[in-house]
Amino acid sequence: MILTEFNQELYEKNVREDGYLEGQADKAIEAAENLLKENISPEIIARCTGLPLEKVQELAEKISVDA
């Protein structure tokens, strides 16, 4: 398949959206790490940040190993 039409504006919009979503995920992880350090339960953190419980538990294990 040959690319016959390229929409630069649509491409740039998608790149910005992807970057925004990545930034949101990074902020959620940062918040989860901070809350774990304050001894908030992983279940509550998952509910409040929108992160999967498995991810929060993974972060909790990482923090406990680093401590």
Coordinates of N, CA and C in Angstrom, one line a residue:
M1 N 0.8 -1.2 0.0 CA 0.0 0.0 0.0 C 0.9 1.2 0.0
I2 N 0.6 2.1 -0.9 CA 1.4 3.3 -1.0 C 0.6 4.5 -0.3
L3 N 1.4 5.2 0.4 CA 0.8 6.4 1.1 C 0.6 7.5 0.1
T4 N -0.7 7.8 -0.2 CA -0.9 8.8 -1.3 C -1.3 10.2 -0.7
E5 N -1.7 10.2 0.5 CA -2.1 11.5 1.1 C -1.6 11.5 2.6
F6 N -1.0 12.6 2.9 CA -0.5 12.7 4.3 C -1.1 14.0 4.9
N7 N -1.7 13.9 6.0 CA -2.3 15.0 6.6 C -1.4 15.5 7.8
Q8 N -0.6 16.5 7.6 CA 0.3 16.9 8.6 C -0.4 17.4 9.8
E9 N -1.5 18.1 9.7 CA -2.2 18.7 10.8 C -2.8 17.6 11.7
L10 N -3.3 16.5 11.1 CA -3.9 15.4 11.8 C -2.7 14.6 12.5
Y11 N -1.6 14.5 11.8 CA -0.5 13.8 12.4 C 0.0 14.6 13.7
E12 N 0.2 15.9 13.6 CA 0.6 16.7 14.7 C -0.4 16.6 15.9
K13 N -1.6 16.6 15.6 CA -2.7 16.6 16.6 C -2.5 15.2 17.4
N14 N -2.4 14.1 16.6 CA -2.2 12.8 17.3 C -1.0 12.7 18.1
V15 N 0.1 13.3 17.7 CA 1.4 13.3 18.4 C 1.2 14.1 19.7
R16 N 0.5 15.2 19.7 CA 0.2 16.0 20.9 C -0.7 15.2 21.9
E17 N -1.7 14.6 21.3 CA -2.6 13.8 22.2 C -1.8 12.7 22.9
D18 N -1.0 12.0 22.1 CA -0.2 10.9 22.7 C 0.7 11.4 23.8
G19 N 1.3 12.5 23.6 CA 2.2 13.1 24.6 C 1.4 13.5 25.8
Y20 N 0.3 14.0 25.6 CA -0.6 14.4 26.7 C -1.0 13.2 27.6
L21 N -1.4 12.1 26.9 CA -1.8 10.9 27.6 C -0.6 10.3 28.4
E22 N 0.6 10.4 27.8 CA 1.8 9.8 28.4 C 2.1 10.7 29.7
G23 N 1.9 12.0 29.6 CA 2.1 12.9 30.7 C 1.1 12.6 31.8
Q24 N -0.1 12.3 31.5 CA -1.1 12.0 32.5 C -0.8 10.7 33.2
A25 N -0.3 9.7 32.5 CA 0.1 8.5 33.1 C 1.3 8.6 34.0
D26 N 2.2 9.5 33.6 CA 3.4 9.7 34.4 C 3.0 10.4 35.7
K27 N 2.1 11.4 35.6 CA 1.6 12.1 36.8 C 0.9 11.1 37.8
A28 N 0.1 10.2 37.2 CA -0.7 9.3 38.1 C 0.3 8.4 38.8
I29 N 1.3 7.9 38.1 CA 2.4 7.1 38.7 C 3.1 7.8 39.8
E30 N 3.4 9.1 39.5 CA 4.1 9.9 40.5 C 3.2 10.1 41.8
A31 N 2.0 10.4 41.6 CA 1.0 10.5 42.7 C 0.9 9.3 43.5
A32 N 0.8 8.1 42.8 CA 0.7 6.8 43.5 C 1.9 6.6 44.3
E33 N 3.1 6.9 43.8 CA 4.3 6.7 44.6 C 4.3 7.5 45.8
N34 N 3.9 8.8 45.7 CA 3.9 9.7 46.8 C 2.9 9.2 47.9
L35 N 1.7 8.7 47.4 CA 0.7 8.2 48.4 C 1.2 7.0 49.0
L36 N 1.9 6.1 48.3 CA 2.4 4.9 49.0 C 3.4 5.2 50.0
K37 N 4.2 6.2 49.8 CA 5.2 6.7 50.8 C 4.5 7.2 52.1
E38 N 3.2 7.6 51.9 CA 2.4 8.1 53.1 C 1.6 7.0 53.7
N39 N 1.9 5.8 53.3 CA 1.2 4.6 53.8 C -0.3 4.5 53.5
I40 N -0.7 5.1 52.4 CA -2.1 4.9 51.9 C -2.2 3.6 51.2
S41 N -3.3 2.9 51.4 CA -3.5 1.5 50.9 C -3.5 1.5 49.3
P42 N -2.9 0.5 48.7 CA -2.9 0.4 47.3 C -4.3 0.4 46.7
E43 N -5.3 -0.2 47.3 CA -6.6 -0.2 46.8 C -7.2 1.2 46.7
I44 N -7.0 2.0 47.7 CA -7.5 3.4 47.6 C -6.7 4.2 46.6
I45 N -5.4 4.0 46.5 CA -4.6 4.7 45.5 C -5.1 4.4 44.1
A46 N -5.3 3.1 43.8 CA -5.8 2.6 42.5 C -7.1 3.3 42.2
R47 N -8.0 3.3 43.1 CA -9.3 3.9 42.9 C -9.2 5.4 42.6
C48 N -8.3 6.1 43.3 CA -8.2 7.6 43.1 C -7.4 8.0 41.9
T49 N -6.4 7.2 41.6 CA -5.5 7.6 40.4 C -6.0 7.0 39.1
G50 N -6.8 6.0 39.1 CA -7.3 5.3 37.9 C -6.3 4.3 37.4
L51 N -5.2 4.1 38.2 CA -4.2 3.1 37.8 C -4.7 1.7 38.2
P52 N -4.3 0.7 37.4 CA -4.7 -0.7 37.8 C -4.1 -1.0 39.2
L53 N -4.8 -1.8 40.0 CA -4.3 -2.2 41.3 C -3.0 -2.9 41.1
E54 N -2.8 -3.7 40.1 CA -1.6 -4.5 39.9 C -0.4 -3.5 39.7
K55 N -0.6 -2.4 39.0 CA 0.4 -1.4 38.8 C 0.8 -0.8 40.1
V56 N -0.2 -0.4 40.9 CA 0.1 0.2 42.2 C 0.8 -0.8 43.2
Q57 N 0.4 -2.0 43.1 CA 1.1 -3.0 43.9 C 2.6 -3.2 43.5
E58 N 2.8 -3.1 42.2 CA 4.1 -3.2 41.6 C 5.0 -2.0 42.1
L59 N 4.4 -0.8 42.1 CA 5.1 0.4 42.6 C 5.4 0.2 44.1
A60 N 4.4 -0.3 44.9 CA 4.6 -0.5 46.3 C 5.8 -1.5 46.6
E61 N 5.9 -2.5 45.8 CA 7.0 -3.4 45.9 C 8.3 -2.7 45.6
K62 N 8.3 -1.9 44.6 CA 9.5 -1.2 44.2 C 10.0 -0.2 45.3
I63 N 9.0 0.5 45.9 CA 9.3 1.4 46.9 C 9.8 0.7 48.2
S64 N 9.2 -0.5 48.5 CA 9.7 -1.2 49.7 C 11.1 -1.7 49.5
V65 N 11.4 -2.1 48.3 CA 12.8 -2.6 48.0 C 13.8 -1.5 48.1
D66 N 13.4 -0.3 47.5 CA 14.3 0.9 47.5 C 14.5 1.5 48.9
A67 N 13.6 1.2 49.8 CA 13.6 1.8 51.2 C 14.6 1.2 52.1

